[in-house]
GROMACS .gro file of C-alpha atoms in nm:
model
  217
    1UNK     CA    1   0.000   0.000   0.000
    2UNK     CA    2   0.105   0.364  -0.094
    3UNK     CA    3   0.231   0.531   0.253
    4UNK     CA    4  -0.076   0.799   0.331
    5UNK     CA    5   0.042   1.180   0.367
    6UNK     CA    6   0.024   1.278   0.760
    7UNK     CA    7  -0.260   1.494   0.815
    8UNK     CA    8  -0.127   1.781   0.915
    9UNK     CA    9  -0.165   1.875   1.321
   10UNK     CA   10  -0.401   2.052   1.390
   11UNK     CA   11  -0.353   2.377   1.629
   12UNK     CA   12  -0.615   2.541   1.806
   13UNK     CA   13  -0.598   2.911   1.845
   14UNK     CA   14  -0.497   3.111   2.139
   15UNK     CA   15  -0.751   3.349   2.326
   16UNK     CA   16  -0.570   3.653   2.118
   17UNK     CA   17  -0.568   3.505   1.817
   18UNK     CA   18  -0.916   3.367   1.787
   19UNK     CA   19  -0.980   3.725   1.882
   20UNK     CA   20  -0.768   3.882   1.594
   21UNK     CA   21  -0.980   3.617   1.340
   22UNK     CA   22  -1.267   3.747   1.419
   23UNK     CA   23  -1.192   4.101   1.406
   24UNK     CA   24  -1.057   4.042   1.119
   25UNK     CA   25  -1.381   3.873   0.945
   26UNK     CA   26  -1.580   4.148   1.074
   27UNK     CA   27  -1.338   4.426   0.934
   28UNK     CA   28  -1.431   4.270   0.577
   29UNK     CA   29  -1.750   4.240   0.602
   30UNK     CA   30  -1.838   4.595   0.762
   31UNK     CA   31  -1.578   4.744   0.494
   32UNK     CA   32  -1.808   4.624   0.224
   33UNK     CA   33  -2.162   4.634   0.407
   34UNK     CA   34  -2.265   4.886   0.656
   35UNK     CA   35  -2.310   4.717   0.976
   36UNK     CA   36  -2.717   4.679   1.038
   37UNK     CA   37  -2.653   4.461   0.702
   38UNK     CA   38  -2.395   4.211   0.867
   39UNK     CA   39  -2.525   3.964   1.119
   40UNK     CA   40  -2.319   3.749   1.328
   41UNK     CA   41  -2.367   3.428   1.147
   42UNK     CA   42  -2.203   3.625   0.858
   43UNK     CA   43  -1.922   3.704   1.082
   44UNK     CA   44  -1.890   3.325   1.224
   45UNK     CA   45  -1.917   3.214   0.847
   46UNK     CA   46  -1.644   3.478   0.705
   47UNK     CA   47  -1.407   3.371   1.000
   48UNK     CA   48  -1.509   2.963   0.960
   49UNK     CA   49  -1.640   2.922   1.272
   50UNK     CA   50  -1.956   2.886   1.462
   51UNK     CA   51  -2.227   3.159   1.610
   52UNK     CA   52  -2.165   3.030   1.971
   53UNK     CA   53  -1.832   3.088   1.928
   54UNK     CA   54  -1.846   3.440   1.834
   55UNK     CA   55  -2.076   3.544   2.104
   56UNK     CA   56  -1.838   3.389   2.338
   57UNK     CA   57  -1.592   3.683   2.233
   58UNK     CA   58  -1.787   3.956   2.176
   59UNK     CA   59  -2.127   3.906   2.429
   60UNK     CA   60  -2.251   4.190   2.350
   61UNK     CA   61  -2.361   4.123   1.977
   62UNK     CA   62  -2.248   4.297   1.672
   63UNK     CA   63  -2.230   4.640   1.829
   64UNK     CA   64  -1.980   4.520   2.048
   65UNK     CA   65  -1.772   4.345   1.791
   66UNK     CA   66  -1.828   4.629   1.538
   67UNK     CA   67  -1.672   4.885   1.816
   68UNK     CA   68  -1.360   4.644   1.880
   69UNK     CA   69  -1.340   4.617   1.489
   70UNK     CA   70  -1.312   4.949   1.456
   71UNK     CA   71  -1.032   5.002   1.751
   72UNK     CA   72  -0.828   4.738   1.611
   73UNK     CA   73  -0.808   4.924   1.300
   74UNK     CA   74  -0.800   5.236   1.528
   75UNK     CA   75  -0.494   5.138   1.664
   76UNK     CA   76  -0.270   5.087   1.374
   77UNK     CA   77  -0.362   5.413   1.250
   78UNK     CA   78  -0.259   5.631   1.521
   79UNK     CA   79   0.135   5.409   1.485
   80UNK     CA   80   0.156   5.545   1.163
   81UNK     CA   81   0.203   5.942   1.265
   82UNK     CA   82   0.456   5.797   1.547
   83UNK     CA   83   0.744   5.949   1.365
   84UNK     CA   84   1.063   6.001   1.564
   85UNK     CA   85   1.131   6.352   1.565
   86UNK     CA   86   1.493   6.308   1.334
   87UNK     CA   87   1.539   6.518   0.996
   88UNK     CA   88   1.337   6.764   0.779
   89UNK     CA   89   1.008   6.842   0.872
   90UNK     CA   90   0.855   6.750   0.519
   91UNK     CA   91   1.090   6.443   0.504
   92UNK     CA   92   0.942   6.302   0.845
   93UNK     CA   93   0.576   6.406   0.704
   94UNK     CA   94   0.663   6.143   0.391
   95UNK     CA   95   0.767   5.866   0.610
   96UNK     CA   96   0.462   5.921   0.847
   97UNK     CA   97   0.258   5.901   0.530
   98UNK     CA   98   0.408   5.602   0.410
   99UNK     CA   99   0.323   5.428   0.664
  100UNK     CA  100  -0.059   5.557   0.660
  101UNK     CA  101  -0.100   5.482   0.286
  102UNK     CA  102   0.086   5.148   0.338
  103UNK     CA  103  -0.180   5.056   0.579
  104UNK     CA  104  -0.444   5.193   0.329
  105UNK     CA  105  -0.321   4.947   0.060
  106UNK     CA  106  -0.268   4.686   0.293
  107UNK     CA  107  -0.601   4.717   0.479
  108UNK     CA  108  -0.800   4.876   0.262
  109UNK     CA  109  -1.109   4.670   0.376
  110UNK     CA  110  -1.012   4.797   0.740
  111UNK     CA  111  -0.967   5.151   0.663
  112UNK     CA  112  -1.307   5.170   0.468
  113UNK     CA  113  -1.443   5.027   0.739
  114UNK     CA  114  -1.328   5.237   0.944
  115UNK     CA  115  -1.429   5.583   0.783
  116UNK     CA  116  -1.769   5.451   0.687
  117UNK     CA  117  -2.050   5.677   0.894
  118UNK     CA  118  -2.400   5.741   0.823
  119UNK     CA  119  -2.479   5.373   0.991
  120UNK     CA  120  -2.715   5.271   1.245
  121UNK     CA  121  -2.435   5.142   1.429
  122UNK     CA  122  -2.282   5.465   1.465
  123UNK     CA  123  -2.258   5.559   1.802
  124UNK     CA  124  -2.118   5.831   2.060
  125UNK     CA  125  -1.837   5.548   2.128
  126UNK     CA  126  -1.754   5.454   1.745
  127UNK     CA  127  -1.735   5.823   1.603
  128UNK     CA  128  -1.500   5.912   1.886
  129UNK     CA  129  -1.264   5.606   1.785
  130UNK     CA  130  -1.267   5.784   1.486
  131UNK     CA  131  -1.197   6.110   1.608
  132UNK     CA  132  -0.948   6.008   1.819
  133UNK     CA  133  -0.728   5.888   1.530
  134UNK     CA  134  -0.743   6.189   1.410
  135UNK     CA  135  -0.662   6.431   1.701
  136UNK     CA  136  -0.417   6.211   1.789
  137UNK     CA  137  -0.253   6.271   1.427
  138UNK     CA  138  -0.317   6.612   1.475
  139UNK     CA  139  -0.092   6.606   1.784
  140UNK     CA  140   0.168   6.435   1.660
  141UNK     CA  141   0.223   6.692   1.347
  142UNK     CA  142   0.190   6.971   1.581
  143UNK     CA  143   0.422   6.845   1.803
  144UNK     CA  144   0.671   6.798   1.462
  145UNK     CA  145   0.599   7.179   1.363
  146UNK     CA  146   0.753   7.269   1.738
  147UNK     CA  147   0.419   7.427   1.793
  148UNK     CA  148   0.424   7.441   2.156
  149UNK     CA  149   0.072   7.677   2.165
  150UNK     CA  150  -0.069   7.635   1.861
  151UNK     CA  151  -0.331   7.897   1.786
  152UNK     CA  152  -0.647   7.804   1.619
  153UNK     CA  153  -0.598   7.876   1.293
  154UNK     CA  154  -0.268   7.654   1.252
  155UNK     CA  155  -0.503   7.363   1.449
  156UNK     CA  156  -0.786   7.430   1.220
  157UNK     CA  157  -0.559   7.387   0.899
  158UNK     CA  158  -0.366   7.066   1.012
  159UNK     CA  159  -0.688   6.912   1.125
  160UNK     CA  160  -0.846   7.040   0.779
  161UNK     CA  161  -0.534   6.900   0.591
  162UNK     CA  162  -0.596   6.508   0.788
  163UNK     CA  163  -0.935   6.564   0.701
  164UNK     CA  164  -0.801   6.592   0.294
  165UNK     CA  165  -0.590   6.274   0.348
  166UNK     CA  166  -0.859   6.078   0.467
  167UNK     CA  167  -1.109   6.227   0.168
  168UNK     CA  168  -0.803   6.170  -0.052
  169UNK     CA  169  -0.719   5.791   0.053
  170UNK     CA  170  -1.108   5.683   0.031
  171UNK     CA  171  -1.078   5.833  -0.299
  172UNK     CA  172  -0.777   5.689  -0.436
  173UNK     CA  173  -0.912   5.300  -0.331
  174UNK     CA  174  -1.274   5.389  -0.545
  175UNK     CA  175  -1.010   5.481  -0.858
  176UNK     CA  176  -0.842   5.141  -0.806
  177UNK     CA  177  -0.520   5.327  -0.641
  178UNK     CA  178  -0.483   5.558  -0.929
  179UNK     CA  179  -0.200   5.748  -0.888
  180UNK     CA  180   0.097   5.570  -0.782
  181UNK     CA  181   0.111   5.521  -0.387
  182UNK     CA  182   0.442   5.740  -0.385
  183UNK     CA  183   0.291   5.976  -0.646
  184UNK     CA  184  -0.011   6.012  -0.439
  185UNK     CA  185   0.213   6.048  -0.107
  186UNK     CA  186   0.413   6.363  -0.273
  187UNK     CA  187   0.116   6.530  -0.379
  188UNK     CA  188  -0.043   6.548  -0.002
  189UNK     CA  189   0.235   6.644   0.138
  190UNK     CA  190   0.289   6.918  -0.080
  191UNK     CA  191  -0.100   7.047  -0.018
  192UNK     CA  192   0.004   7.041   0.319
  193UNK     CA  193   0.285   7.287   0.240
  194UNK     CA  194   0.013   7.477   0.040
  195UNK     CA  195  -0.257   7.493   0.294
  196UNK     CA  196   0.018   7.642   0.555
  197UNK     CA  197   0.124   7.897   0.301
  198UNK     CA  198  -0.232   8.020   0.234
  199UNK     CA  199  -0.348   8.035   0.630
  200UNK     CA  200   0.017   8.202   0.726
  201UNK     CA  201  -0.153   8.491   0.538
  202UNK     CA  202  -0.370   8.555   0.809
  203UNK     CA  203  -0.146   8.376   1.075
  204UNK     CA  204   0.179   8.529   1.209
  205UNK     CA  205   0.234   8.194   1.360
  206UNK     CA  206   0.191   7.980   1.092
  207UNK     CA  207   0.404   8.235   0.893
  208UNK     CA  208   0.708   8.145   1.082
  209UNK     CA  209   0.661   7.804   1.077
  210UNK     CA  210   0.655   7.859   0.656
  211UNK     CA  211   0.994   8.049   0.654
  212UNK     CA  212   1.121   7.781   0.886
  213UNK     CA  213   1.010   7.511   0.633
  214UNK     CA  214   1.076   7.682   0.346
  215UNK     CA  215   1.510   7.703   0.495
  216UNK     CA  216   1.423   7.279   0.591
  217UNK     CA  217   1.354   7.170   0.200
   0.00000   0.00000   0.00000
């Protein structure tokens, strides 16, 4: 008799990582439906498992899991702005957006997800996940311009700007990541050099923080 092939071991999956699986599912299937549309047994089917098993996670239903889905995504987000404070300004700003439109490509599902409002899902809790990415980019640019008081018009225009890379990147993955990842990285980071330029008309501050960049490039 021909020698069978060993069936391969199987493993069963830590706490964490059962965890991750099913985040993961539910990332998918909220990037491509808005949550009321997505039951659990969708979830337990996406992630090959059963319905028990996903309430044993996530007790609290699909709002709970939808609210972890989204800080797991949350999370990653807020690493990419965590740019050690080493070079030019505009040079860090690149690498920091690497990083964010890496995890766009990479994610894309995730980041959609995300972004998405306008559900019945969306609560006080999930829109300030996603606010909190986005302060807590805000802070970390701030804290690259050396803008130790920041007045409100220099807040107004970075958090204006994040709000452009977020339109942007949601854009770029409906045109099938047309331009270039690198092309499109360039081009918001020099809007962001643009946007400074028009409010340091009207902001002594952000003036000097132009001039400074302006002797950085």
């Amino acid at each position: 008799m021909t020698p069978q092939a060993p069936t391969p071991a199987y493993r069963r999956l830590s706490v964490e990582e059962r965890r991750v699986q099913l985040l993961d599912a539910a990332l998918v299937l909220f990037a491509h439906r808005s949550p009321e549309e997505v039951s659990l047994d969708d979830v337990a089917e996406q992630a090959g498992v059963s319905r028990p098993l996903v309430y044993r996670y996530f007790p609290g239903g699909k709002q709970q899991l939808y609210e972890a889905a989204l800080r797991s995504a949350a999370d990653e987000l807020r690493l990419c702005f965590d740019e050690p404070r080493e070079g030019p300004l505009l040079a860090r700003l690149s690498r920091a957006l690497d990083r964010y439109l890496t995890f766009v490509d990479q994610h894309d599902t995730g980041f959609s997800a995300l972004l998405r409002g306008g559900s019945v899902a969306e609560t006080s809790r999930t829109s300030s996940i996603v606010d909190g990415v986005r302060r807590a980019a805000a802070e970390h640019i701030l804290s690259h311009l050396d803008a130790a008081d920041p007045g409100p018009r220099l807040r107004m225009t970075v958090r204006m700007w994040i709000t452009a890379v977020e339109a942007a990147s949601l854009i770029w993955l409906d045109e099938e990541k047309q331009p270039p990842l690198d092309e499109l990285r360039d081009w918001l980071v020099e809007q962001f050099l643009a946007v400074l330029t028009v409010t340091a008309r009207r902001d002594p501050q952000t003036a000097a923080l132009v001039e400074a960049l302006a002797a950085d490039v």
